[in-house]
Amino acid sequence: MAFVVSSGQLATTGAGVTPMFSAMPIAAAPWEYEAIWRTQPQVRTVISFLARNIAQVGIHTFRRVSDTDRERLTDHPLAQLLAEPLPGMTQYRFIERMVSDYALYDDFYGIKLRLNGRLRVLPVPPTLIRPAEGNWIAPAYYETAGGREFAPDQVVHIHGYTPETLTRGTSPIESLRDVLLESTEAAKQRAAMWKGGARHTGVLVRPPDAPEWGPGEKARFREMWRSFTQGGGGEGGTPILEDGMDYKPVGFNPQQAQYIEARKLTREEVSAAYFIPPPLIGILDHATYSNIKEQHSHLYQDTLGPYMAMFAQEIQAQILTDLPDSGDVYCEFNIDAKMRGSFEEQAAAASTATGRPWMTVNETRARNNLPAIDGGDALIVPMNVTEGGLASPRDTAPEPDALPKALARRVSTKAGPTADTHSPDELREEFAAALAALTDEEFAALLESDPGSARAVRSWWEAGRAGRLARFSKLIADYVLRFGRAGARRVLEEFNPSEDGWAADVMEPWLMAAALHHAELHDAAGEQAAAEAAAAPPEEGGIAAALVLAGGLWASAALTRSETAATEAMSFGSHDAAEASGLEFKVWQTTSADPRSQHAAVDGEKVPLDGVFSNGLRWPGDSTGDVDETANCRCLLMYSNSE
């Protein structure tokens, strides 16, 4: 066991004395890794994604009691070290630093310290320490920027793979240099274009029969054109072409240069180098369905799982062995907490597994911040469990096969694109009225609480957010599912009447997630309106009068929210059916109900099914677009198999 003994002066380790010290093995590298992290948004996004998601999981210490049992240790030296690696440093920041260093450099270094009798670990930036001498199996010592040398057992060194040695890793950035350099050069070109007023190169054509110019006319025109091409204002800011002259552009415009596509490609390449699926960092162009549950499971199992297993084993191998009472002790990241289902799913599973309710009335009331009631500590068991012969309180009906056919269809779980009893326009009106009514009901509850200050309004809003979101998302989900099926039905009836390859339950997770998103946006709109009104109430009527006005604004927002959600659901439903039916192209169709100029500009535009239109949207109402493009949109999508 070997430690650096320090009385709290961490600078005595020698780290950080020489800023230009570098531990990178490739001396000819054109960029330093830290400079790449600072200047390349794609690299920073991916590395921060890894570090933040792993750091917020939490790491626990356990002792194995038997093959089937273990106990959580909170006062073990390892648990104390991980809880506070250094005085004032949280576990989150320590893990974030560990993952970030490893992801950027493929190396993490930490110096073992003894502070006030406790083992601590000081993270050291890889640019300030390096393995020195020794052989390909192990270094002889570690050298810091200040010239200090540390024995291998005084340093925690977690590194990745390098073909020629076992003493260091090779950063994934090395395989991305050309991609990142290309992205940087493209950014320089765009900057030069904007510096020149975003004007592209071209030639001026003067008709053959134009009158001859003298030196004075040529100089005057040349000066005017120079002012225009250099982005100048004033008299030369707008070019005036004379004698029938014409301007012929030469080169690529931004759309032809595919700047947006190039930036997305760079982010995809960086995410691939770190084994992160593009949809998890916001690249949804190739994501047909947004199955939130599956992405959540994939994130913590396949993407972050290997990292967390590696870090836990390295901590045990390099730190735990220096601590007392380490027999059968190990640590692991609390990934189970992230893999659990929602409360509703856990409740249903527990009820089924136990065959009876598993929470008392008072336990449920406590979860909702309500006081206990008399008689609420008894576990109620429904009669259908004790006397009805059912296995669980959730079993309340026979199997559909035991019912008459007409009734069986009503309880079937298969949700096909059955015809709605309302036309899309009638359904929109019904949706708008229902959401507006629920909005008025929620706001009436705020007024009934009689808040006397802006702080009281905020407290009321925060306390009831979970229940309010549940009510809004349930109502919105009911309608977006109907709109999604209506959109799918329109495409299937025309191109795929037999519905080959299409299933409603595949698109429903995306629609349910979209419903929750719209509920959150609508709730936020109400909160903002109420907060602004409460912060600056009028003199007459005070805060109550201000809140009444805010309630009117929120009710108006409900109409906009219902239109936007309906269009997005219909567009996605039709898009899903088109893909399942093998269609290759989609066409934007602007309707008379949506006269905005930016949508008229894309009317009739045709793109591949997996592409985006010139306005940046995948379909009308696309939630990834700006609110100016999506709010109250009533446009449609048409489909074909020919260009």
Coordinates of C-alpha atoms in Angstrom, one line a residue, residues 280 291-305 335 338-341:
L280 CA -30.2 8.9 -28.3
N291 CA -40.2 3.8 -28.7
I292 CA -39.2 5.5 -25.5
K293 CA -39.1 2.4 -23.3
E294 CA -36.9 0.4 -25.7
Q295 CA -34.5 3.4 -26.1
H296 CA -34.3 3.7 -22.4
S297 CA -33.5 0.0 -22.0
H298 CA -30.9 0.1 -24.8
L299 CA -29.2 3.1 -23.3
Y300 CA -28.4 1.5 -19.9
Q301 CA -27.9 -2.0 -21.2
D302 CA -25.9 -1.8 -24.4
T303 CA -24.5 1.8 -24.6
L304 CA -23.6 2.7 -21.0
G305 CA -23.6 -0.8 -19.5
I335 CA -28.4 0.6 -13.0
K338 CA -32.9 3.1 -14.2
M339 CA -34.2 -0.1 -15.6
R340 CA -37.3 -0.2 -13.5
G341 CA -40.6 0.5 -15.2

